[in-house]
Amino acid sequence: MALVPYGGGGVLPGLHSPAATYRFAGRPVRIEQSWAQLGVAAVVWDAALVLCAYLEAGNVDLCDRAVIELGAGTGLLGIVAALLGARVTVTDRAAALALLESNVRANLPPELQPRAAVKELTWGRDLGSFPPGAFDLVLGSDIVYLEETFADLLRTLEHLCAEHTVILLSCRIRYERDLDFLRMLRGRFSVHEVHYDPTKDVRIYKAQRGGRKDEI
Ligand SMILES: C[S@@+](CC[C@H](N)C(=O)[O-])C[C@H]1O[C@@H](n2cnc3c(N)ncnc32)[C@H](O)[C@@H]1O
């Protein structure tokens, strides 16, 4: 099933623009893209830009926090989290890892390289390599879009999260079925919308186990 970006209109992101440069954490971040070869995993989505800006604005204390990004695609969000002080594990499916690794390595200064790992994590699988509760923060931008992955994505979040873990998901709600995932998430976590960017029509949801208040 094809993901339709930008409400279905316009040019697919990245199709004519193999690389894009952003500015976060006081430095340029140059992201190589490859829509033609890899599709949705190989372009930067608006939801990533909105969550990067949310992190950069200081809404979350990232200093030395253990962060995992799911469905990282090009890696922009994980890179920005690392530049802002987190120890990051940036994950996606196997096919996305080469471009992801290359973007991560190209954008982190030498002293931050050891603080970023790129790993395969297909939702619902590969979970044995990721100990429950090892992460303070789980990030995901534009990863709620494939109905057939919802159960596996939820299982992955449940596996990763301990009481202290915060999940931040940035989403453009394109279809009614996207709301189904949020209903599933609310069945397992306490979920709040914490930000809405009307210019990009992207919402950020924060989720935690139980009713626990913010730890991050
Ligand atoms: C729309 S892209 C978003 C990419 C990036 N997070 C961003 O916002 O720019 C969705 C991402 O989810 C990943 N993805 C889709 N299904 C997945 C699965 N079952 N397991 C792991 N990653 C998956 C894709 O490879 C892709 O990188």
PDB file of C-alpha atoms and ligand atoms in Angstrom:
ATOM      1  CA  MET A   1       0.000   0.000   0.000  1.00  0.00           C
ATOM      2  CA  ALA A   2       1.427   3.355  -0.970  1.00  0.00           C
ATOM      3  CA  LEU A   3       1.867   6.112   1.556  1.00  0.00           C
ATOM      4  CA  VAL A   4       0.485   9.340   0.134  1.00  0.00           C
ATOM      5  CA  PRO A   5       2.517  12.304   1.357  1.00  0.00           C
ATOM      6  CA  TYR A   6       1.283  15.853   1.681  1.00  0.00           C
ATOM      7  CA  GLY A   7      -2.381  14.987   1.389  1.00  0.00           C
ATOM      8  CA  GLY A   8      -1.893  13.406  -1.988  1.00  0.00           C
ATOM      9  CA  GLY A   9      -0.811  16.485  -3.913  1.00  0.00           C
ATOM     10  CA  GLY A  10       2.521  17.669  -5.237  1.00  0.00           C
ATOM     11  CA  VAL A  11       5.807  16.002  -5.868  1.00  0.00           C
ATOM     12  CA  LEU A  12       6.942  13.095  -3.769  1.00  0.00           C
ATOM     13  CA  PRO A  13       9.473  14.331  -1.243  1.00  0.00           C
ATOM     14  CA  GLY A  14      13.049  13.750  -2.256  1.00  0.00           C
ATOM     15  CA  LEU A  15      12.245  12.599  -5.758  1.00  0.00           C
ATOM     16  CA  HIS A  16      14.051  15.532  -7.318  1.00  0.00           C
ATOM     17  CA  SER A  17      16.206  16.385  -4.328  1.00  0.00           C
ATOM     18  CA  PRO A  18      18.618  13.649  -3.326  1.00  0.00           C
ATOM     19  CA  ALA A  19      19.997  15.620  -0.408  1.00  0.00           C
ATOM     20  CA  ALA A  20      18.493  18.188   1.908  1.00  0.00           C
ATOM     21  CA  THR A  21      20.248  20.374   4.463  1.00  0.00           C
ATOM     22  CA  TYR A  22      18.563  21.449   7.695  1.00  0.00           C
ATOM     23  CA  ARG A  23      19.829  23.413  10.651  1.00  0.00           C
ATOM     24  CA  PHE A  24      19.401  21.934  14.119  1.00  0.00           C
ATOM     25  CA  ALA A  25      21.352  22.221  17.357  1.00  0.00           C
ATOM     26  CA  GLY A  26      23.312  25.100  15.863  1.00  0.00           C
ATOM     27  CA  ARG A  27      24.774  23.167  12.984  1.00  0.00           C
ATOM     28  CA  PRO A  28      23.878  22.052   9.468  1.00  0.00           C
ATOM     29  CA  VAL A  29      22.566  18.524   9.099  1.00  0.00           C
ATOM     30  CA  ARG A  30      22.842  17.205   5.544  1.00  0.00           C
ATOM     31  CA  ILE A  31      20.591  14.268   4.797  1.00  0.00           C
ATOM     32  CA  GLU A  32      21.043  12.117   1.723  1.00  0.00           C
ATOM     33  CA  GLN A  33      17.738  10.860   0.343  1.00  0.00           C
ATOM     34  CA  SER A  34      16.946   8.191  -2.202  1.00  0.00           C
ATOM     35  CA  TRP A  35      13.232   7.960  -2.862  1.00  0.00           C
ATOM     36  CA  ALA A  36      13.685   6.088  -6.141  1.00  0.00           C
ATOM     37  CA  GLN A  37      15.624   3.257  -4.488  1.00  0.00           C
ATOM     38  CA  LEU A  38      14.081   2.934  -1.059  1.00  0.00           C
ATOM     39  CA  GLY A  39      10.747   4.746  -1.022  1.00  0.00           C
ATOM     40  CA  VAL A  40       9.311   6.026   2.261  1.00  0.00           C
ATOM     41  CA  ALA A  41      12.375   5.150   4.336  1.00  0.00           C
ATOM     42  CA  ALA A  42      14.657   7.337   2.278  1.00  0.00           C
ATOM     43  CA  VAL A  43      13.110  10.773   2.474  1.00  0.00           C
ATOM     44  CA  VAL A  44      12.654  13.165   5.372  1.00  0.00           C
ATOM     45  CA  TRP A  45       9.004  13.485   6.384  1.00  0.00           C
ATOM     46  CA  ASP A  46       7.442  16.590   7.883  1.00  0.00           C
ATOM     47  CA  ALA A  47       6.709  14.712  11.092  1.00  0.00           C
ATOM     48  CA  ALA A  48      10.467  14.330  11.613  1.00  0.00           C
ATOM     49  CA  LEU A  49      11.043  18.062  11.179  1.00  0.00           C
ATOM     50  CA  VAL A  50       8.302  18.887  13.678  1.00  0.00           C
ATOM     51  CA  LEU A  51       9.638  16.480  16.301  1.00  0.00           C
ATOM     52  CA  CYS A  52      13.218  17.714  15.755  1.00  0.00           C
ATOM     53  CA  ALA A  53      12.024  21.281  16.360  1.00  0.00           C
ATOM     54  CA  TYR A  54      10.123  20.131  19.462  1.00  0.00           C
ATOM     55  CA  LEU A  55      13.262  18.522  20.866  1.00  0.00           C
ATOM     56  CA  GLU A  56      15.449  21.471  19.916  1.00  0.00           C
ATOM     57  CA  ALA A  57      13.053  23.830  21.729  1.00  0.00           C
ATOM     58  CA  GLY A  58      14.017  22.081  24.957  1.00  0.00           C
ATOM     59  CA  ASN A  59      10.723  20.343  25.643  1.00  0.00           C
ATOM     60  CA  VAL A  60      12.585  17.196  26.642  1.00  0.00           C
ATOM     61  CA  ASP A  61      15.766  16.796  28.662  1.00  0.00           C
ATOM     62  CA  LEU A  62      17.981  14.756  26.379  1.00  0.00           C
ATOM     63  CA  CYS A  63      21.237  15.142  28.262  1.00  0.00           C
ATOM     64  CA  ASP A  64      22.801  11.671  28.439  1.00  0.00           C
ATOM     65  CA  ARG A  65      19.373  10.039  28.034  1.00  0.00           C
ATOM     66  CA  ALA A  66      19.145   6.637  26.369  1.00  0.00           C
ATOM     67  CA  VAL A  67      16.989   7.111  23.280  1.00  0.00           C
ATOM     68  CA  ILE A  68      15.772   4.673  20.652  1.00  0.00           C
ATOM     69  CA  GLU A  69      14.239   5.770  17.375  1.00  0.00           C
ATOM     70  CA  LEU A  70      11.886   3.410  15.549  1.00  0.00           C
ATOM     71  CA  GLY A  71      11.410   3.548  11.762  1.00  0.00           C
ATOM     72  CA  ALA A  72      14.167   6.141  11.544  1.00  0.00           C
ATOM     73  CA  GLY A  73      14.300   6.300   7.738  1.00  0.00           C
ATOM     74  CA  THR A  74      17.033   8.785   6.852  1.00  0.00           C
ATOM     75  CA  GLY A  75      17.977   9.243  10.511  1.00  0.00           C
ATOM     76  CA  LEU A  76      17.429  12.999  10.878  1.00  0.00           C
ATOM     77  CA  LEU A  77      15.518  12.715  14.164  1.00  0.00           C
ATOM     78  CA  GLY A  78      18.055  10.401  15.808  1.00  0.00           C
ATOM     79  CA  ILE A  79      20.902  12.590  14.596  1.00  0.00           C
ATOM     80  CA  VAL A  80      19.290  15.681  16.125  1.00  0.00           C
ATOM     81  CA  ALA A  81      18.669  13.829  19.396  1.00  0.00           C
ATOM     82  CA  ALA A  82      22.366  12.878  19.492  1.00  0.00           C
ATOM     83  CA  LEU A  83      23.440  16.442  18.728  1.00  0.00           C
ATOM     84  CA  LEU A  84      21.241  17.560  21.628  1.00  0.00           C
ATOM     85  CA  GLY A  85      23.045  15.261  24.049  1.00  0.00           C
ATOM     86  CA  ALA A  86      21.287  11.884  23.951  1.00  0.00           C
ATOM     87  CA  ARG A  87      22.816   8.433  23.531  1.00  0.00           C
ATOM     88  CA  VAL A  88      20.856   7.135  20.560  1.00  0.00           C
ATOM     89  CA  THR A  89      20.026   3.799  18.999  1.00  0.00           C
ATOM     90  CA  VAL A  90      18.630   4.480  15.555  1.00  0.00           C
ATOM     91  CA  THR A  91      16.630   1.628  14.052  1.00  0.00           C
ATOM     92  CA  ASP A  92      14.755   0.596  10.941  1.00  0.00           C
ATOM     93  CA  ARG A  93      14.248  -2.410   8.679  1.00  0.00           C
ATOM     94  CA  ALA A  94      17.307  -4.008   7.102  1.00  0.00           C
ATOM     95  CA  ALA A  95      16.799  -2.403   3.697  1.00  0.00           C
ATOM     96  CA  ALA A  96      16.978   1.089   5.195  1.00  0.00           C
ATOM     97  CA  LEU A  97      20.134   0.608   7.242  1.00  0.00           C
ATOM     98  CA  ALA A  98      22.857   1.505   4.726  1.00  0.00           C
ATOM     99  CA  LEU A  99      21.519   4.991   3.988  1.00  0.00           C
ATOM    100  CA  LEU A 100      20.659   5.438   7.663  1.00  0.00           C
ATOM    101  CA  GLU A 101      24.157   4.530   8.829  1.00  0.00           C
ATOM    102  CA  SER A 102      25.728   6.756   6.210  1.00  0.00           C
ATOM    103  CA  ASN A 103      23.632   9.784   7.255  1.00  0.00           C
ATOM    104  CA  VAL A 104      24.297   9.202  10.952  1.00  0.00           C
ATOM    105  CA  ARG A 105      28.061   8.890  10.461  1.00  0.00           C
ATOM    106  CA  ALA A 106      28.227  11.920   8.133  1.00  0.00           C
ATOM    107  CA  ASN A 107      26.467  14.248  10.545  1.00  0.00           C
ATOM    108  CA  LEU A 108      27.902  13.501  13.957  1.00  0.00           C
ATOM    109  CA  PRO A 109      31.214  15.019  15.041  1.00  0.00           C
ATOM    110  CA  PRO A 110      33.886  12.516  16.108  1.00  0.00           C
ATOM    111  CA  GLU A 111      33.198  12.919  19.825  1.00  0.00           C
ATOM    112  CA  LEU A 112      29.528  11.994  19.357  1.00  0.00           C
ATOM    113  CA  GLN A 113      30.076   9.011  17.050  1.00  0.00           C
ATOM    114  CA  PRO A 114      30.316   6.508  19.935  1.00  0.00           C
ATOM    115  CA  ARG A 115      27.003   7.814  21.272  1.00  0.00           C
ATOM    116  CA  ALA A 116      25.046   6.655  18.201  1.00  0.00           C
ATOM    117  CA  ALA A 117      24.355   3.080  17.120  1.00  0.00           C
ATOM    118  CA  VAL A 118      22.418   2.010  14.029  1.00  0.00           C
ATOM    119  CA  LYS A 119      20.571  -1.305  14.376  1.00  0.00           C
ATOM    120  CA  GLU A 120      17.983  -3.386  12.592  1.00  0.00           C
ATOM    121  CA  LEU A 121      14.642  -3.432  14.315  1.00  0.00           C
ATOM    122  CA  THR A 122      11.647  -4.677  12.379  1.00  0.00           C
ATOM    123  CA  TRP A 123       8.634  -4.128  14.610  1.00  0.00           C
ATOM    124  CA  GLY A 124       7.505  -7.236  16.413  1.00  0.00           C
ATOM    125  CA  ARG A 125      10.778  -9.008  15.552  1.00  0.00           C
ATOM    126  CA  ASP A 126      14.397  -8.575  16.627  1.00  0.00           C
ATOM    127  CA  LEU A 127      13.176  -7.586  20.100  1.00  0.00           C
ATOM    128  CA  GLY A 128      15.614  -9.881  21.920  1.00  0.00           C
ATOM    129  CA  SER A 129      18.414  -7.448  21.057  1.00  0.00           C
ATOM    130  CA  PHE A 130      16.650  -4.607  22.866  1.00  0.00           C
ATOM    131  CA  PRO A 131      16.326  -5.160  26.622  1.00  0.00           C
ATOM    132  CA  PRO A 132      13.047  -3.932  28.122  1.00  0.00           C
ATOM    133  CA  GLY A 133      13.449  -0.701  30.044  1.00  0.00           C
ATOM    134  CA  ALA A 134      16.872   0.078  28.565  1.00  0.00           C
ATOM    135  CA  PHE A 135      15.651   3.344  27.069  1.00  0.00           C
ATOM    136  CA  ASP A 136      14.427   6.562  28.647  1.00  0.00           C
ATOM    137  CA  LEU A 137      12.807   7.802  25.474  1.00  0.00           C
ATOM    138  CA  VAL A 138      11.328   6.120  22.397  1.00  0.00           C
ATOM    139  CA  LEU A 139      10.993   8.352  19.332  1.00  0.00           C
ATOM    140  CA  GLY A 140       9.040   7.770  16.153  1.00  0.00           C
ATOM    141  CA  SER A 141       8.139  10.165  13.362  1.00  0.00           C
ATOM    142  CA  ASP A 142       5.558   9.231  10.748  1.00  0.00           C
ATOM    143  CA  ILE A 143       5.626   5.567  11.668  1.00  0.00           C
ATOM    144  CA  VAL A 144       1.850   5.205  12.085  1.00  0.00           C
ATOM    145  CA  TYR A 145       0.680   4.586   8.540  1.00  0.00           C
ATOM    146  CA  LEU A 146       0.545   0.870   7.771  1.00  0.00           C
ATOM    147  CA  GLU A 147      -2.439  -0.849   9.358  1.00  0.00           C
ATOM    148  CA  GLU A 148      -0.827  -4.254   8.989  1.00  0.00           C
ATOM    149  CA  THR A 149       2.064  -3.119  11.205  1.00  0.00           C
ATOM    150  CA  PHE A 150      -0.043  -1.644  14.028  1.00  0.00           C
ATOM    151  CA  ALA A 151      -0.086  -4.750  16.228  1.00  0.00           C
ATOM    152  CA  ASP A 152       3.669  -5.300  15.801  1.00  0.00           C
ATOM    153  CA  LEU A 153       4.438  -1.632  16.445  1.00  0.00           C
ATOM    154  CA  LEU A 154       2.378  -1.700  19.623  1.00  0.00           C
ATOM    155  CA  ARG A 155       4.069  -4.927  20.727  1.00  0.00           C
ATOM    156  CA  THR A 156       7.449  -3.288  20.146  1.00  0.00           C
ATOM    157  CA  LEU A 157       6.515  -0.260  22.233  1.00  0.00           C
ATOM    158  CA  GLU A 158       5.229  -2.485  25.023  1.00  0.00           C
ATOM    159  CA  HIS A 159       8.439  -4.509  24.928  1.00  0.00           C
ATOM    160  CA  LEU A 160      10.706  -1.471  25.076  1.00  0.00           C
ATOM    161  CA  CYS A 161       8.907   0.569  27.695  1.00  0.00           C
ATOM    162  CA  ALA A 162       9.310   0.386  31.441  1.00  0.00           C
ATOM    163  CA  GLU A 163       7.465   2.688  33.830  1.00  0.00           C
ATOM    164  CA  HIS A 164      10.005   5.466  33.352  1.00  0.00           C
ATOM    165  CA  THR A 165      10.078   5.321  29.555  1.00  0.00           C
ATOM    166  CA  VAL A 166       8.498   8.148  27.578  1.00  0.00           C
ATOM    167  CA  ILE A 167       7.286   7.661  24.003  1.00  0.00           C
ATOM    168  CA  LEU A 168       7.068  10.609  21.611  1.00  0.00           C
ATOM    169  CA  LEU A 169       5.346   9.957  18.297  1.00  0.00           C
ATOM    170  CA  SER A 170       4.884  12.644  15.676  1.00  0.00           C
ATOM    171  CA  CYS A 171       2.120  11.907  13.208  1.00  0.00           C
ATOM    172  CA  ARG A 172       0.150  13.356  10.375  1.00  0.00           C
ATOM    173  CA  ILE A 173      -3.262  11.747  10.651  1.00  0.00           C
ATOM    174  CA  ARG A 174      -4.071  10.947   7.059  1.00  0.00           C
ATOM    175  CA  TYR A 175      -6.725   8.297   7.394  1.00  0.00           C
ATOM    176  CA  GLU A 176      -9.322   7.118   9.919  1.00  0.00           C
ATOM    177  CA  ARG A 177      -7.271   3.947  10.372  1.00  0.00           C
ATOM    178  CA  ASP A 178      -4.378   6.004  11.760  1.00  0.00           C
ATOM    179  CA  LEU A 179      -6.672   6.877  14.660  1.00  0.00           C
ATOM    180  CA  ASP A 180      -7.175   3.149  15.216  1.00  0.00           C
ATOM    181  CA  PHE A 181      -3.525   2.910  16.209  1.00  0.00           C
ATOM    182  CA  LEU A 182      -3.939   5.741  18.703  1.00  0.00           C
ATOM    183  CA  ARG A 183      -6.926   3.861  20.182  1.00  0.00           C
ATOM    184  CA  MET A 184      -4.770   0.738  20.458  1.00  0.00           C
ATOM    185  CA  LEU A 185      -2.002   2.779  22.070  1.00  0.00           C
ATOM    186  CA  ARG A 186      -4.444   4.270  24.586  1.00  0.00           C
ATOM    187  CA  GLY A 187      -5.422   0.729  25.551  1.00  0.00           C
ATOM    188  CA  ARG A 188      -1.876   0.130  26.839  1.00  0.00           C
ATOM    189  CA  PHE A 189      -0.439   3.562  27.633  1.00  0.00           C
ATOM    190  CA  SER A 190      -1.487   6.917  28.974  1.00  0.00           C
ATOM    191  CA  VAL A 191      -1.472   9.102  25.834  1.00  0.00           C
ATOM    192  CA  HIS A 192      -1.597  12.893  25.468  1.00  0.00           C
ATOM    193  CA  GLU A 193      -1.288  15.190  22.478  1.00  0.00           C
ATOM    194  CA  VAL A 194       1.477  17.611  23.497  1.00  0.00           C
ATOM    195  CA  HIS A 195       1.962  19.640  20.333  1.00  0.00           C
ATOM    196  CA  TYR A 196       0.240  20.487  17.063  1.00  0.00           C
ATOM    197  CA  ASP A 197       1.958  22.206  14.143  1.00  0.00           C
ATOM    198  CA  PRO A 198      -0.857  23.627  11.990  1.00  0.00           C
ATOM    199  CA  THR A 199       1.476  24.605   9.168  1.00  0.00           C
ATOM    200  CA  LYS A 200       2.511  20.988   8.680  1.00  0.00           C
ATOM    201  CA  ASP A 201      -0.599  19.350  10.155  1.00  0.00           C
ATOM    202  CA  VAL A 202       1.572  17.222  12.410  1.00  0.00           C
ATOM    203  CA  ARG A 203       0.710  16.233  15.973  1.00  0.00           C
ATOM    204  CA  ILE A 204       3.050  14.981  18.678  1.00  0.00           C
ATOM    205  CA  TYR A 205       1.726  12.396  21.102  1.00  0.00           C
ATOM    206  CA  LYS A 206       3.402  11.527  24.378  1.00  0.00           C
ATOM    207  CA  ALA A 207       2.715   8.104  25.861  1.00  0.00           C
ATOM    208  CA  GLN A 208       3.762   6.403  29.083  1.00  0.00           C
ATOM    209  CA  ARG A 209       2.762   3.289  30.916  1.00  0.00           C
ATOM    210  CA  GLY A 210       0.096   3.806  33.525  1.00  0.00           C
ATOM    211  CA  GLY A 211      -0.733   7.271  34.705  1.00  0.00           C
ATOM    212  CA  ARG A 212       2.818   8.156  35.644  1.00  0.00           C
ATOM    213  CA  LYS A 213       3.792  11.819  35.289  1.00  0.00           C
ATOM    214  CA  ASP A 214       6.661  13.041  33.175  1.00  0.00           C
ATOM    215  CA  GLU A 215      10.140  11.860  34.046  1.00  0.00           C
ATOM    216  CA  ILE A 216      11.836  13.343  31.025  1.00  0.00           C
TER     217      ILE A 216
HETATM  218  C1  LIG B   1       7.070   7.377   6.461  1.00  0.00           C
HETATM  219  S1  LIG B   1       8.632   6.714   6.828  1.00  0.00           S
HETATM  220  C2  LIG B   1       9.207   7.812   8.111  1.00  0.00           C
HETATM  221  C3  LIG B   1      10.703   7.882   8.151  1.00  0.00           C
HETATM  222  C4  LIG B   1      11.272   8.846   9.201  1.00  0.00           C
HETATM  223  N1  LIG B   1      10.871   8.439  10.534  1.00  0.00           N
HETATM  224  C5  LIG B   1      10.826  10.268   8.940  1.00  0.00           C
HETATM  225  O1  LIG B   1       9.876  10.735   9.609  1.00  0.00           O
HETATM  226  O2  LIG B   1      11.407  10.915   8.065  1.00  0.00           O
HETATM  227  C6  LIG B   1       8.217   5.220   7.764  1.00  0.00           C
HETATM  228  C7  LIG B   1       9.425   4.469   8.286  1.00  0.00           C
HETATM  229  O3  LIG B   1       8.949   3.333   9.015  1.00  0.00           O
HETATM  230  C8  LIG B   1       9.739   2.206   8.659  1.00  0.00           C
HETATM  231  N2  LIG B   1       8.954   0.987   8.834  1.00  0.00           N
HETATM  232  C9  LIG B   1       7.808   0.626   8.215  1.00  0.00           C
HETATM  233  N3  LIG B   1       7.399  -0.589   8.619  1.00  0.00           N
HETATM  234  C10 LIG B   1       8.315  -1.012   9.521  1.00  0.00           C
HETATM  235  C11 LIG B   1       8.447  -2.201  10.292  1.00  0.00           C
HETATM  236  N4  LIG B   1       7.552  -3.204  10.204  1.00  0.00           N
HETATM  237  N5  LIG B   1       9.501  -2.302  11.128  1.00  0.00           N
HETATM  238  C12 LIG B   1      10.408  -1.286  11.234  1.00  0.00           C
HETATM  239  N6  LIG B   1      10.331  -0.130  10.513  1.00  0.00           N
HETATM  240  C13 LIG B   1       9.304  -0.010   9.672  1.00  0.00           C
HETATM  241  C14 LIG B   1      10.079   2.450   7.203  1.00  0.00           C
HETATM  242  O4  LIG B   1      11.208   1.688   6.792  1.00  0.00           O
HETATM  243  C15 LIG B   1      10.325   3.939   7.201  1.00  0.00           C
HETATM  244  O5  LIG B   1      11.649   4.261   7.518  1.00  0.00           O
END
